[in-house]
CSV table of C-alpha atoms in Angstrom, one decimal:
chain,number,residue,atom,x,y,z
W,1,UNK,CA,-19.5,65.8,-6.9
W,2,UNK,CA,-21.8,62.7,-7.7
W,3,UNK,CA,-18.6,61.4,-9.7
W,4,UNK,CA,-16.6,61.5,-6.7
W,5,UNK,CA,-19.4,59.9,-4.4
W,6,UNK,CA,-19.6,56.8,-7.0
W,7,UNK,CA,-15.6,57.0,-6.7
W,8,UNK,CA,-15.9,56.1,-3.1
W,9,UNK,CA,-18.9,54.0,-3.4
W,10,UNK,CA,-16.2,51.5,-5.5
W,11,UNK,CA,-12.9,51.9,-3.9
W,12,UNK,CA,-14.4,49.2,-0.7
W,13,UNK,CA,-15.1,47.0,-3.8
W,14,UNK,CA,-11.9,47.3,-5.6
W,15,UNK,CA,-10.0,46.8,-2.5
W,16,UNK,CA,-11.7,43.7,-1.3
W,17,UNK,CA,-11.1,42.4,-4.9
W,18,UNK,CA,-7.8,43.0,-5.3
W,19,UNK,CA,-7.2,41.3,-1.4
W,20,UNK,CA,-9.4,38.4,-2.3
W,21,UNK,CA,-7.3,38.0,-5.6
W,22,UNK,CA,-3.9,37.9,-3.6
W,23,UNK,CA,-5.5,35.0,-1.4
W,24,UNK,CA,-6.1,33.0,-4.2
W,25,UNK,CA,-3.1,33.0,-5.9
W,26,UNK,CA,-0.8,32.7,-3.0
W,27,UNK,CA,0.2,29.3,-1.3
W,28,UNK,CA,0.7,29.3,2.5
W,29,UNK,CA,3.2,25.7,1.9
W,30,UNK,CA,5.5,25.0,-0.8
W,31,UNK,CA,4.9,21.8,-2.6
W,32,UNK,CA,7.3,20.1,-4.8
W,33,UNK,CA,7.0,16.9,-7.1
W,34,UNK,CA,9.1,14.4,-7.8
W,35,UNK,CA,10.3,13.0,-10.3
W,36,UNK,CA,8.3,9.6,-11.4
W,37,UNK,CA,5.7,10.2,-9.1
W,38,UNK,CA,2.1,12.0,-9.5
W,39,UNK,CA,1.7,13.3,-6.2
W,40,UNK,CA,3.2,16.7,-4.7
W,41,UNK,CA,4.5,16.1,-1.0
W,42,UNK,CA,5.3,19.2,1.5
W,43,UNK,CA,8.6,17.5,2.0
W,44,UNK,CA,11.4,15.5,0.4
W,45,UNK,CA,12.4,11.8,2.7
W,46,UNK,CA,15.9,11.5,2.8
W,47,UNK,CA,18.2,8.7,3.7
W,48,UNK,CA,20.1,8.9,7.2
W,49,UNK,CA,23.5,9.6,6.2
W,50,UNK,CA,26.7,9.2,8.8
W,51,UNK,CA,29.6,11.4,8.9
W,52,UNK,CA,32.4,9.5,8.8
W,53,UNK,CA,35.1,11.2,9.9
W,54,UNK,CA,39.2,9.7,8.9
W,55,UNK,CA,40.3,7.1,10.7
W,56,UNK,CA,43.9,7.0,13.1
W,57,UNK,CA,45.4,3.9,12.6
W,58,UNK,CA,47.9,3.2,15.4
W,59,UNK,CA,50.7,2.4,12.8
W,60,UNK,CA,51.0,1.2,9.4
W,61,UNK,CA,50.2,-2.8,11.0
W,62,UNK,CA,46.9,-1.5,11.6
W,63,UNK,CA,46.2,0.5,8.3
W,64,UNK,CA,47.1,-2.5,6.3
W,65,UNK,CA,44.8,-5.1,8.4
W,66,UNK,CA,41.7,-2.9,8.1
W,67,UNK,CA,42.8,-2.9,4.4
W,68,UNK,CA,42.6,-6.4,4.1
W,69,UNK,CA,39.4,-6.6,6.5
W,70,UNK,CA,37.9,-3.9,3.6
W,71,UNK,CA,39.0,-6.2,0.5
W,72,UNK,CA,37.0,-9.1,2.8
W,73,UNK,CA,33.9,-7.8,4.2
W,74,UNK,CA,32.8,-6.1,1.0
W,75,UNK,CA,33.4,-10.2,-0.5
W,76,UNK,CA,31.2,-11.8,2.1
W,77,UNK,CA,28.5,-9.4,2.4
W,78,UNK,CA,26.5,-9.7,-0.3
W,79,UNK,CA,25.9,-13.2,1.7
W,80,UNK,CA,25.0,-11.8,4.3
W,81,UNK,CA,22.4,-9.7,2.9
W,82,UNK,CA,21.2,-12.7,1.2
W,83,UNK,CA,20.7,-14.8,4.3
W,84,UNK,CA,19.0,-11.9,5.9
W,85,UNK,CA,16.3,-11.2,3.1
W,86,UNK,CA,15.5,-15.0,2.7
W,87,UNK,CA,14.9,-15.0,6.7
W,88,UNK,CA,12.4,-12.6,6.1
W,89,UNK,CA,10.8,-13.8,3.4
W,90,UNK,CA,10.9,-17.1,5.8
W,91,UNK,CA,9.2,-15.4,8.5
W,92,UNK,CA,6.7,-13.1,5.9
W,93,UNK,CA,5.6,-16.6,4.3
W,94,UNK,CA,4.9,-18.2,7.6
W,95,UNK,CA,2.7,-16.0,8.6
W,96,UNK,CA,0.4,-16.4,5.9
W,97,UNK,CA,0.5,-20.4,6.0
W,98,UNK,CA,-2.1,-21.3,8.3
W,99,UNK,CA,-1.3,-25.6,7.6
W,100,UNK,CA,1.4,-26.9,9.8
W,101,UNK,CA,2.0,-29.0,7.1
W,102,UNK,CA,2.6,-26.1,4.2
W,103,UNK,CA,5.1,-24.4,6.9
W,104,UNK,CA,7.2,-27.2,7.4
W,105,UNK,CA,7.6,-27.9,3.7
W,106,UNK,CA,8.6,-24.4,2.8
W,107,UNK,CA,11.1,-24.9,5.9
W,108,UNK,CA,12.7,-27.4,4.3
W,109,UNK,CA,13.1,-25.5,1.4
W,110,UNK,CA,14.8,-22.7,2.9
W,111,UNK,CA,16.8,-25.5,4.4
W,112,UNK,CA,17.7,-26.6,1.1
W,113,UNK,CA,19.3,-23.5,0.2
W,114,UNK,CA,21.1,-23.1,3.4
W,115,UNK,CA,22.7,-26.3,3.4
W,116,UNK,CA,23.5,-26.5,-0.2
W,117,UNK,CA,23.6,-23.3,-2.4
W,118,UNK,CA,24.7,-21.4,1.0
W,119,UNK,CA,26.9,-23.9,2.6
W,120,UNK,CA,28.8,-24.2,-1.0
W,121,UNK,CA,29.8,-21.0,-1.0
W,122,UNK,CA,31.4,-21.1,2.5
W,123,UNK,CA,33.4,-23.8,1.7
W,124,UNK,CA,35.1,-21.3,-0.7
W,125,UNK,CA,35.7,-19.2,2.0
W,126,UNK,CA,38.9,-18.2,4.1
W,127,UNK,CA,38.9,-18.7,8.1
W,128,UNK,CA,38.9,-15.3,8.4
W,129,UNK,CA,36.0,-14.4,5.7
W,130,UNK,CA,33.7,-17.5,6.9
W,131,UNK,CA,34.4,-15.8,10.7
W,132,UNK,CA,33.0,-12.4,9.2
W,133,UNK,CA,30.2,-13.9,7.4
W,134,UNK,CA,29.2,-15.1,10.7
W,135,UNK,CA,29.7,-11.5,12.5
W,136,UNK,CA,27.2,-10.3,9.5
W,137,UNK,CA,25.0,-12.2,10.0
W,138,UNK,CA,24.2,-11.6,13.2
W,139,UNK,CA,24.4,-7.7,12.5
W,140,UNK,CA,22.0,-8.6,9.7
W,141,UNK,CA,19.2,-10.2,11.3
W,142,UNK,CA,20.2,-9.9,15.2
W,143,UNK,CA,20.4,-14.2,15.3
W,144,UNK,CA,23.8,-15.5,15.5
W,145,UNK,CA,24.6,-17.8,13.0
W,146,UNK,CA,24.4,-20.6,15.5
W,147,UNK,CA,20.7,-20.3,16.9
W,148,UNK,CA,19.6,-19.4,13.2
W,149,UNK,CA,20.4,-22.9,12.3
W,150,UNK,CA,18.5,-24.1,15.7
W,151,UNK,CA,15.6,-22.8,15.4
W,152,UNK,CA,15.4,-23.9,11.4
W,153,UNK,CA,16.8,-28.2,12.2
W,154,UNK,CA,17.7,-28.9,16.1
W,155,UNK,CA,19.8,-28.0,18.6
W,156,UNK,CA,22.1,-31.5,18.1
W,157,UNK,CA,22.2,-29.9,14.1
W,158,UNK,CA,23.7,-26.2,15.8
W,159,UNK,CA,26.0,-28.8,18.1
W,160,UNK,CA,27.4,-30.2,15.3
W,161,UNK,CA,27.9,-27.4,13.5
W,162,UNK,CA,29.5,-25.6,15.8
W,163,UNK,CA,31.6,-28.0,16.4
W,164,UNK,CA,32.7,-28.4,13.1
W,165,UNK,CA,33.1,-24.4,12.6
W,166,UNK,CA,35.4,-24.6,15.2
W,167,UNK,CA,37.9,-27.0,13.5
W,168,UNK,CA,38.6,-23.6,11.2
W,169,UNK,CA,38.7,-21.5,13.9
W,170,UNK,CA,35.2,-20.3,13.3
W,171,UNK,CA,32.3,-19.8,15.9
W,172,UNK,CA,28.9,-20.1,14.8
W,173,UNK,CA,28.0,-18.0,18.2
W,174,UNK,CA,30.0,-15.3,17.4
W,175,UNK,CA,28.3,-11.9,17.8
W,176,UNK,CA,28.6,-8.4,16.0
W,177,UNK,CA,29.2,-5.6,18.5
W,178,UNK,CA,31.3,-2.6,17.5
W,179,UNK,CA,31.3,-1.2,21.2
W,180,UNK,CA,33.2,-4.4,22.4
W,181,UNK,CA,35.2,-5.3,19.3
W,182,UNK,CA,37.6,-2.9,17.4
W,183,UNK,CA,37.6,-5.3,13.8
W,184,UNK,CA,33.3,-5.1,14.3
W,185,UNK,CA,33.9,-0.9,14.4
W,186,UNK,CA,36.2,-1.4,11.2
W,187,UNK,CA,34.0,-3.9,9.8
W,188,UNK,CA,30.8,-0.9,10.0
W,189,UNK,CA,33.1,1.9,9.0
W,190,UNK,CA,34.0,-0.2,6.1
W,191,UNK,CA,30.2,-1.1,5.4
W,192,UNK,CA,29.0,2.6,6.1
W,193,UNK,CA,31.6,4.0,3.5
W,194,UNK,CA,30.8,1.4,0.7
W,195,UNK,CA,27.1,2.3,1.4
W,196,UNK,CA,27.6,5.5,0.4
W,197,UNK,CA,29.7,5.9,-2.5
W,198,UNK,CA,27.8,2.7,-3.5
W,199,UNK,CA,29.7,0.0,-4.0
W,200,UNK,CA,27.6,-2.2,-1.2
W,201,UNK,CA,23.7,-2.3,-1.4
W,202,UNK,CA,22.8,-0.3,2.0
W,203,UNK,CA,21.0,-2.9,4.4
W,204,UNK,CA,20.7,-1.6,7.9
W,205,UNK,CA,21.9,-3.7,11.1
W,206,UNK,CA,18.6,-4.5,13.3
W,207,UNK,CA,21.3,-4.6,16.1
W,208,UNK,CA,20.8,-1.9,18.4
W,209,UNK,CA,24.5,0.4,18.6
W,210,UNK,CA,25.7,3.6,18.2
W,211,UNK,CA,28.0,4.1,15.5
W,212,UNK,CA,29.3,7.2,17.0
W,213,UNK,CA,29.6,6.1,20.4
W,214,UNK,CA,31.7,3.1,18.7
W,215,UNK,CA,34.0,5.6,16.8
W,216,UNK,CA,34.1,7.8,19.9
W,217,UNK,CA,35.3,5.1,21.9
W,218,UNK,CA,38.4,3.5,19.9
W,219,UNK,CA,39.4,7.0,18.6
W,220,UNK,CA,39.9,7.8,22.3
W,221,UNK,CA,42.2,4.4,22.7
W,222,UNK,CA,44.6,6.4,20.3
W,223,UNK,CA,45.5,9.5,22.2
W,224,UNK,CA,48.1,9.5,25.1
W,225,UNK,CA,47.6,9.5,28.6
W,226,UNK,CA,47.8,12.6,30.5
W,227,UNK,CA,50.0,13.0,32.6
């Protein structure tokens, strides 16, 4: 009998024990670690990735121009890119130079590289490439090409310019917009799918547009009227 009262004397013990035990050795979130870095996060960031669904080419004409289009906007964009990331460094060093004089001077040598290490690549350029280097640009860092030279030399400088663009058929004011323009919708299909299986360096547009709505929009071109 006094063996069976210490019995249930201990069993409330035991059993808050063993609970208590439990607590500690269960987690209430998973945690995971990756790879090259020291700290476990409750969650992995992933990139947005599109869906791109096949494209319906009107005919054959159509399938071999966005070919073409493909073979030149993966050649110009790398350009592109470029002007973009040394428009922000342009904009991230200004900021920090208080001296009117120390802003202009690093101007100029942004300047410098537009007009010389840029400019002679253009010049190697087709009509047709130099136009979508323009487009990118402007999908790039939401300036056309024409007010990005304005603001960084003068408005007669843009004139000029322009002017001179124009004697190739090319428009400095020329914007990027996939919703109005069916080579601008090729043009992002073309960049979205190099993104991905990696043959272009993803940089996203700062243009505001839905890709979808885009896609939506000439897919629907394509299929017959009802009657």
């Amino acid at each position: 009998m006094k063996n069976l009262v210490y019995i249930l004397l201990l069993c409330p013990y035991f059993a808050w024990t063993q609970i208590y035990e439990t607590k500690q050795d269960s987690l209430d979130e998973t945690y995971v670690k990756i790879e090259g870095d020291s700290i476990f996060r409750k969650s992995i960031d992933l990139d947005e990735v599109l869906i791109l669904n096949k494209i319906d080419f009107i005919d054959k004409k159509e399938h071999i121009q966005y070919l073409i289009l493909r073979r030149k906007t993966i050649k110009v964009y790398p350009y592109a890119k470029l002007a973009a990331d040394r428009l922000q460094e342009l904009k991230s060093r200004l900021d920090v130079l208080d001296r009117k004089r120390d802003q202009k001077r690093y101007i100029k040598q942004v300047q410098h590289y537009l007009e010389d290490e840029f400019t002679a690549e253009l010049k190697k350029m087709t009509k047709t490439e130099g136009q979508i280097l323009v487009k990118l640009v402007h999908r790039q860092t939401g300036i056309t090409t024409f007010d990005l030279i304005k603001d960084l030399r003068s408005g007669w400088r843009a004139f000029w310019f322009n002017n001179t663009a124009k004697l190739f058929d090319i428009s400095l004011k020329e914007a990027f917009d996939p919703m109005l323009s069916k080579e601008d919708y090729f043009i992002e299909d073309i960049l979205q799918r190099c993104f991905q299986n990696g043959k272009l360096e993803r940089q996203n547009s700062v243009l505001d547009f839905d890709f979808y709505e885009a896609e939506k929009k000439w897919s629907e071109r394509l299929k017959p009227a009802k009657e």
